[in-house]
Short mmCIF file of C-alpha atoms and ligand atoms in Angstrom, two decimals:
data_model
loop_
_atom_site.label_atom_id
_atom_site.label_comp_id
_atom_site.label_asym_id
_atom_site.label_seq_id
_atom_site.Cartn_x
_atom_site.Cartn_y
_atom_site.Cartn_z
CA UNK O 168 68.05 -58.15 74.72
CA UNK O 169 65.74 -55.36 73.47
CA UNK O 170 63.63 -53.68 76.44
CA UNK O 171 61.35 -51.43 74.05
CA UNK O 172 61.89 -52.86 71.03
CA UNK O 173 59.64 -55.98 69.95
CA UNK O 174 60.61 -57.70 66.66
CA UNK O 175 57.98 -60.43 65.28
CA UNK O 176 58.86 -62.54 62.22
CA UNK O 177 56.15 -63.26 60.02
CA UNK O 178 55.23 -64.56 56.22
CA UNK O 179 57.49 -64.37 53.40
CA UNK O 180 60.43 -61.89 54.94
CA UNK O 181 57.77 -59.57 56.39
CA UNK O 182 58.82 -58.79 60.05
CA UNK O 183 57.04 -56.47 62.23
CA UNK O 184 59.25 -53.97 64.47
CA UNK O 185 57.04 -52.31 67.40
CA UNK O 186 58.07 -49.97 69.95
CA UNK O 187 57.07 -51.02 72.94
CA UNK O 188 56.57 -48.14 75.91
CA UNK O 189 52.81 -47.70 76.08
CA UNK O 190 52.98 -46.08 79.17
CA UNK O 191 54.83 -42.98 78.05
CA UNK O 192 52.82 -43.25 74.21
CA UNK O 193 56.12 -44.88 73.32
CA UNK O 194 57.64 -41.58 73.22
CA UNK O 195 61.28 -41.87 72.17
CA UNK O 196 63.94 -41.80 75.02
CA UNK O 197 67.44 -42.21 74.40
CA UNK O 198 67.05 -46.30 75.06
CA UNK O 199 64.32 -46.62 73.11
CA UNK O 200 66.48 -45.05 69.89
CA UNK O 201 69.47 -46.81 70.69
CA UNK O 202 67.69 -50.04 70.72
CA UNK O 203 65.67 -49.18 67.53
CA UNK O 204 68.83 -48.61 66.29
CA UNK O 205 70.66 -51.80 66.87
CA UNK O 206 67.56 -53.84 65.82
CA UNK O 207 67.06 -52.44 62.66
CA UNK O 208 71.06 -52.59 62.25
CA UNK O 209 70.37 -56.11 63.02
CA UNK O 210 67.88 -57.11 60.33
CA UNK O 211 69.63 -54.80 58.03
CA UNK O 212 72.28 -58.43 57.58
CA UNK O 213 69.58 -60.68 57.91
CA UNK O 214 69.44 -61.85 54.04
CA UNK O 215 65.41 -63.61 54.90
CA UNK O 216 64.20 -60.29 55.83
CA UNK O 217 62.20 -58.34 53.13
CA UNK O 218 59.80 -56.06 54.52
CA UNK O 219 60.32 -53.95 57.75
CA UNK O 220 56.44 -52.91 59.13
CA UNK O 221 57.30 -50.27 61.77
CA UNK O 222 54.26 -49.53 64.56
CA UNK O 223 53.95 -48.81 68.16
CA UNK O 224 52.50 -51.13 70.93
CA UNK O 225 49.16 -50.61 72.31
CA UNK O 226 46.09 -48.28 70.75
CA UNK O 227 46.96 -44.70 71.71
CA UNK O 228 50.26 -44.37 69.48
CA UNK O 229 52.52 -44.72 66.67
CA UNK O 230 54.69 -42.72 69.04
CA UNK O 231 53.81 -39.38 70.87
CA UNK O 232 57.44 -37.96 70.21
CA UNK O 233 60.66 -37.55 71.68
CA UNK O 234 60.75 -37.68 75.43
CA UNK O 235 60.15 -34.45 76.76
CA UNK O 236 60.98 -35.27 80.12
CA UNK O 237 64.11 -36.61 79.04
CA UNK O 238 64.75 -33.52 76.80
CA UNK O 239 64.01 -31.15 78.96
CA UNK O 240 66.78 -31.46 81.09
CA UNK O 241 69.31 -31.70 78.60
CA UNK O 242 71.58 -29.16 77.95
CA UNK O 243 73.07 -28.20 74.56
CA UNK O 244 75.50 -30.75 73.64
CA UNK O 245 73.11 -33.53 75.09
CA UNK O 246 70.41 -32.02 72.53
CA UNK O 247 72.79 -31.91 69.85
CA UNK O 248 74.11 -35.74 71.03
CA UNK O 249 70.27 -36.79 71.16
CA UNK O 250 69.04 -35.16 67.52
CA UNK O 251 72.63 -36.82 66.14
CA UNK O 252 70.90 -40.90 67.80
CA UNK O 253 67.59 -39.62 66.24
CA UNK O 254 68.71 -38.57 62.86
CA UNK O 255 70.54 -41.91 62.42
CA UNK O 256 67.73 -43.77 62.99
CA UNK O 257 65.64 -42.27 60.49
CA UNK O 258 68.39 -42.02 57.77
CA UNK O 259 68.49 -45.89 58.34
CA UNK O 260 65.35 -46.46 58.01
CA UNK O 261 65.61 -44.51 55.33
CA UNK O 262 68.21 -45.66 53.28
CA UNK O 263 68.20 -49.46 54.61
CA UNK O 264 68.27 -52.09 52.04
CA UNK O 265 65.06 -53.34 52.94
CA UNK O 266 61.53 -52.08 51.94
CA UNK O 267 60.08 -50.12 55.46
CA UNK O 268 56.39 -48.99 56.28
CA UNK O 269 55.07 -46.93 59.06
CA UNK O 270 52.03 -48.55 60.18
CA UNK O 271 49.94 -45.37 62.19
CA UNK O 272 47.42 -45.78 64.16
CA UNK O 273 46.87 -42.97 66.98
CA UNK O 274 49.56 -40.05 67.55
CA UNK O 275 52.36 -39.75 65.30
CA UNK O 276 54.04 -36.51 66.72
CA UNK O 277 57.17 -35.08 66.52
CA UNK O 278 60.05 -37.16 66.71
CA UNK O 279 57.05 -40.28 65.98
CA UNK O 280 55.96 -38.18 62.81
CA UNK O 281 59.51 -37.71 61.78
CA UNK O 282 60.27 -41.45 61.96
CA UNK O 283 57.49 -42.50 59.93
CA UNK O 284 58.31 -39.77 57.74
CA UNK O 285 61.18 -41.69 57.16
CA UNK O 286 60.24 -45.19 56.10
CA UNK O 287 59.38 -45.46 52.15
CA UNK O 288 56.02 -44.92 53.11
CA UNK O 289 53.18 -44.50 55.68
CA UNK O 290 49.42 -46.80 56.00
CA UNK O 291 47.43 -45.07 58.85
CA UNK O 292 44.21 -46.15 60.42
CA UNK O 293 41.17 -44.16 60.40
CA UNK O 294 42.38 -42.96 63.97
CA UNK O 295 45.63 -41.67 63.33
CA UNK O 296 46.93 -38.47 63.82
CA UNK O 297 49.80 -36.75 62.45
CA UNK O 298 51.08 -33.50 63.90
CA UNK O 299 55.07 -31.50 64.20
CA UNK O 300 54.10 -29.85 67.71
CA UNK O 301 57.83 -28.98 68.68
CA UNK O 302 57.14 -25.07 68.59
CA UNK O 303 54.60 -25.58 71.64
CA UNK O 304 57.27 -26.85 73.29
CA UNK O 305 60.05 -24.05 72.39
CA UNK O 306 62.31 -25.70 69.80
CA UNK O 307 61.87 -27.36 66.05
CA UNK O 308 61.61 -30.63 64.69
CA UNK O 309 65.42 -32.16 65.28
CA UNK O 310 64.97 -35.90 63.27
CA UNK O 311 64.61 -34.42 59.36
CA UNK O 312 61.53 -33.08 60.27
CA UNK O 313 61.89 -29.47 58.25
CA UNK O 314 63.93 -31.90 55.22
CA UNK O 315 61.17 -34.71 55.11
CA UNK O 316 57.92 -33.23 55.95
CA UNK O 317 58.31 -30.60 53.10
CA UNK O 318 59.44 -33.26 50.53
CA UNK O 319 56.25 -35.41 51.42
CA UNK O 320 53.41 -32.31 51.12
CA UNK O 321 55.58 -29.03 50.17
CA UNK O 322 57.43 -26.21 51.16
CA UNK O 323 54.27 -23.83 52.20
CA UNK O 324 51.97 -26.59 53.70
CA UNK O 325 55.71 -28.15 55.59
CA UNK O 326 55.82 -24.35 56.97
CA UNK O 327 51.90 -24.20 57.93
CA UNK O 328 52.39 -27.52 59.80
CA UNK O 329 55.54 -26.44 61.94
CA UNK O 330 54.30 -22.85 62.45
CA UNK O 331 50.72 -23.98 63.93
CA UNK O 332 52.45 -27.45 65.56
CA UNK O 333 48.47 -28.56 65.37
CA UNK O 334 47.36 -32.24 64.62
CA UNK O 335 45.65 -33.21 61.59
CA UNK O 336 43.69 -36.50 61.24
CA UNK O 337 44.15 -39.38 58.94
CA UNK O 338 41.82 -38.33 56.22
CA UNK O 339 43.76 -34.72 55.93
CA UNK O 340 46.98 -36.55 55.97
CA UNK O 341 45.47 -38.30 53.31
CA UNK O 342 44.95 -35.10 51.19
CA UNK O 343 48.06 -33.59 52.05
CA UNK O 344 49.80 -37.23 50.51
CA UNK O 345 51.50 -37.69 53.74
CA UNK O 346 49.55 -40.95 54.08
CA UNK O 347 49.46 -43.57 51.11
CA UNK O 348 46.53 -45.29 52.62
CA UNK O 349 44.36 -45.01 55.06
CA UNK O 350 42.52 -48.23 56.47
CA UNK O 351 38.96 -48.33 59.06
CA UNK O 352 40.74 -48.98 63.23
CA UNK O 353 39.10 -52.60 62.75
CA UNK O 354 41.39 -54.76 60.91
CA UNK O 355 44.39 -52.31 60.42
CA UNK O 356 46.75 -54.35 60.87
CA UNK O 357 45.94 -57.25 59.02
CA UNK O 358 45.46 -54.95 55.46
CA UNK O 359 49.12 -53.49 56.67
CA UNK O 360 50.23 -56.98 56.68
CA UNK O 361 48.41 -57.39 53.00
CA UNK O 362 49.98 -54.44 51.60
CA UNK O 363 53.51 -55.83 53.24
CA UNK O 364 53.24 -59.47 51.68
CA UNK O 365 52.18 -57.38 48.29
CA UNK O 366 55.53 -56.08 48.49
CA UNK O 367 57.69 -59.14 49.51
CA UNK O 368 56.24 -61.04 46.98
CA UNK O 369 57.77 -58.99 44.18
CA UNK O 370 62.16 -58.76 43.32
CA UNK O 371 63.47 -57.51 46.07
CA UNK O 372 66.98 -56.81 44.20
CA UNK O 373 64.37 -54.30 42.03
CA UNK O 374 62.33 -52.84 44.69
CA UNK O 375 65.42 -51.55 46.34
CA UNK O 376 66.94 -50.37 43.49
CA UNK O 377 63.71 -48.42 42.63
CA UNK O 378 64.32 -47.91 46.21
CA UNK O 379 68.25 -46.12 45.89
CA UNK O 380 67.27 -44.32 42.79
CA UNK O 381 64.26 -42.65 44.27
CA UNK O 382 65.65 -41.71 47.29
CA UNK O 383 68.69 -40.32 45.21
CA UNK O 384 66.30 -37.88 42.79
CA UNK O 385 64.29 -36.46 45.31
CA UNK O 386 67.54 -35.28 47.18
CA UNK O 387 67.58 -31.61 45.89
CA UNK O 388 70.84 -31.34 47.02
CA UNK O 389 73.40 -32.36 49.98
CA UNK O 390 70.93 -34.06 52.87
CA UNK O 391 74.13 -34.57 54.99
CA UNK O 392 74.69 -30.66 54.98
CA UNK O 393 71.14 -30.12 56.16
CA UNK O 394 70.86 -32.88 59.06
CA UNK O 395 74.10 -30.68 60.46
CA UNK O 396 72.15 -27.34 59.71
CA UNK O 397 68.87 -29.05 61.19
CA UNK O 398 70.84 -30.86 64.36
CA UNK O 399 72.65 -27.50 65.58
CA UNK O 400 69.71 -25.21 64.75
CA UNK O 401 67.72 -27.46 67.26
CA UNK O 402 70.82 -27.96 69.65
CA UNK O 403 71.01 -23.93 69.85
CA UNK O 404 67.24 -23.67 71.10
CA UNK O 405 68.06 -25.30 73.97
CA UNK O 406 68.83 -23.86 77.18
CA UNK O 407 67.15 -20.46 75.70
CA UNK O 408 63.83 -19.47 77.90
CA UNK O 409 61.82 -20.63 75.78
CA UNK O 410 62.70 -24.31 76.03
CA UNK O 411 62.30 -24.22 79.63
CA UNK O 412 58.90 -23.24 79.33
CA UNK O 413 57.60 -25.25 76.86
CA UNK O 414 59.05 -28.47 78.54
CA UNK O 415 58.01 -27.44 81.62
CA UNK O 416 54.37 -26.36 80.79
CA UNK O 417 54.11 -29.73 79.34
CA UNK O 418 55.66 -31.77 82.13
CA UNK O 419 53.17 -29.74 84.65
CA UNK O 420 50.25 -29.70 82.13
CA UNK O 421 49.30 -26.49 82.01
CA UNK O 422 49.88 -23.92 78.49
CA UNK O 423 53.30 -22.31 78.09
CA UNK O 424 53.94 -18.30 78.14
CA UNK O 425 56.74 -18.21 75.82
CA UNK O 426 58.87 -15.01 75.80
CA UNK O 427 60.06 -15.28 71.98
CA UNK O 428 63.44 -16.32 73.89
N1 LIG T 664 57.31 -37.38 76.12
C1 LIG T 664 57.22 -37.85 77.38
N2 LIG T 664 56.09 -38.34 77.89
C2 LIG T 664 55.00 -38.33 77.10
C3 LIG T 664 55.02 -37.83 75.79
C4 LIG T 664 56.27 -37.33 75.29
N3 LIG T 664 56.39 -36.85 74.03
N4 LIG T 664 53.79 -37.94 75.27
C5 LIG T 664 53.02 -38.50 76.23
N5 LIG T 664 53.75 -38.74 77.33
C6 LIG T 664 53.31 -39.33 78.59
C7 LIG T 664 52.46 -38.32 79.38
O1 LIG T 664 53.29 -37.43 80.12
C8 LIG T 664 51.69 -39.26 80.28
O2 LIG T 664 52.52 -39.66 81.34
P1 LIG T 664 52.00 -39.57 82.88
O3 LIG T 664 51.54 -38.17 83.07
O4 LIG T 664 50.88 -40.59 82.91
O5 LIG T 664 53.20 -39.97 83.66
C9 LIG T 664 51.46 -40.48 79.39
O6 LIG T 664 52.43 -40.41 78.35
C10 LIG T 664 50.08 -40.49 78.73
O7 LIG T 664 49.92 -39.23 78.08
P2 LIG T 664 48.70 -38.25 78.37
O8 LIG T 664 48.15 -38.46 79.73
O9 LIG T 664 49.15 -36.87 78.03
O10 LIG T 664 47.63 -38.78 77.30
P3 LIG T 664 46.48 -37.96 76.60
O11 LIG T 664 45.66 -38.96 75.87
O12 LIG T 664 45.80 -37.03 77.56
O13 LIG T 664 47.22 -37.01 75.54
C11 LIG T 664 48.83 -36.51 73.78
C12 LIG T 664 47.94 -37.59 74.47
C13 LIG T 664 49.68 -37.25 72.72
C14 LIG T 664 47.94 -35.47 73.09
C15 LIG T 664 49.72 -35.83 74.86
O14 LIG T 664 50.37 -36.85 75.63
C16 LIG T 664 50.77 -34.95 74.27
O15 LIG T 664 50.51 -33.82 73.90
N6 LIG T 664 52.02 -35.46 74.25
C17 LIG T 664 53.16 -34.70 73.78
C18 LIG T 664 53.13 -34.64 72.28
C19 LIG T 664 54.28 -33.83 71.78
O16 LIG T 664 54.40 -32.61 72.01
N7 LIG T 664 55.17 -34.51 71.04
C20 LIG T 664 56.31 -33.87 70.45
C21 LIG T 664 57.46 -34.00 71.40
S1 LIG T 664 58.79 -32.98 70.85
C22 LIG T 664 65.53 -32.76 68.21
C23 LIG T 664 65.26 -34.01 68.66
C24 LIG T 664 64.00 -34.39 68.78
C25 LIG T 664 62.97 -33.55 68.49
C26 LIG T 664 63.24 -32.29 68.08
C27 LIG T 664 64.49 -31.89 67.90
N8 LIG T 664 66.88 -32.37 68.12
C28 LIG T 664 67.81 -32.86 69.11
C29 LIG T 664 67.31 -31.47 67.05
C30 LIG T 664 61.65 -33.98 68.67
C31 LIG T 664 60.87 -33.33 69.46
C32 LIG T 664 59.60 -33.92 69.79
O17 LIG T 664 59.21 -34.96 69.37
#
């Protein structure tokens, strides 16, 4: 029994997977991972599925992040335990035998950006917005963030994105060919659900092998190596001053006075 994770069967192997914490911008606690974890784990054996269409509940959000109030007690091992439950999410989505799409509309940020990152590709909504803000907060992207972000737009633009942490709208994700599509707020979902039966209708024995063999040739080289890189780089920025303050300013809404710390 799923508490933030909603799964919907629809047409021809198409399911929809939503996170469902509205209240928070379905920012990604611990329980909400582990959850999304099992479920797609789940659907992963389930031979009618086709098409995974990945979205969060309500109008405001993909998802806003990780949980900030959750991270920002954590210490160093917890961080490094937490990016470790992140990461395997995304490589699942990533490498599941399934075709998945990120269907944005509002914030995708952070650990939200990273997971749609992740799916084979990303449909946004006129409204979305896309944005890596972990340095405001004190630390760096910790769910293949700084591996997926520069494979999708580039090295330089990847490094512009993280350095600033600002949000960019739809249209610029658009240009940047972060975004495959991007569809007017009214109706979003049902061209998403267009675009998914598009898909399902087609071999899915051949999609996923396109599937494999593209995700194989854009690996430059050793992705395991660089989630452990990625996962104790962000695991080391915690506890640090800066963390602190970043979490904290956030938590008590006002702008952090980071110490380079
Ligand atoms: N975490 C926790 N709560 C969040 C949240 C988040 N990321 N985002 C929003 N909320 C909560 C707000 O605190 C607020 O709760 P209450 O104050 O009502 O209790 C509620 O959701 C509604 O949000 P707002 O009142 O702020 O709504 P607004 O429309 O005014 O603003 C916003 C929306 C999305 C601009 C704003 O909420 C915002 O700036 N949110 C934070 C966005 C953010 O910085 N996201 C990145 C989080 S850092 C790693 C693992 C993970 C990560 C990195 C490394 N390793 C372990 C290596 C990932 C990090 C991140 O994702």
């Amino acid at each position: 029994m799923s508490n933030f994770i909603k799964t919907v069967p629809g047409e021809f192997g198409v399911v929809t997977v939503s996170i469902d914490r509205p209240e928070a911008l379905n920012a990604l606690n611990r329980s909400v991972l582990f959850e999304l974890k099992l479920e797609l784990e789940r659907l992963a054996q389930d031979q009618t599925v086709r098409v995974i269409v990945l979205r969060g509940s309500g109008e405001k959000a993909f998802v806003a992040g990780a949980d900030i109030k959750e991270m920002q007690e954590m210490t160093r091992g917890q961080a490094i335990e937490f990016s470790r439950l992140g990461h395997s999410v995304a490589t699942l989505l990533e490498s599941i035998q399934k075709v998945t799409i990120a269907a944005v509309q509002g914030y995708a940020l952070g650990g939200g950006m990273e997971l749609a990152l992740s799916c084979d590709f990303i449909l946004a909504s006129e409204k979305a917005q896309f944005g890596l803000p972990e340095v405001t907060l004190g630390v760096i992207p910790g769910f293949g963030g700084t591996i997926r972000l520069s494979r999708a737009v580039g090295l330089n633009r990847a490094k512009e994105l993280i350095f600033t942490g600002e949000r960019i709208s739809a249209e610029s994700a658009l240009r940047l060919g972060l975004v495959s599509k991007v569809y007017p707020q009214e109706g979003f979902f049902d061209e998403v659900m267009k675009r998914a039966r598009l898909i399902a209708l087609n071999s899915l024995g051949a999609a996923i092998s396109a599937k494999n063999l593209l995700n194989e040739f854009s690996e430059s080289s050793g992705t395991n190596q660089k989630i452990d890189a990625e996962t104790h780089q962000f695991g080391s920025l915690f506890g640090v001053t800066d963390q602190k303050e970043g979490m904290a300013a956030f938590v008590e809404k006002r702008p952090a006075r980071f110490k380079g710390l």
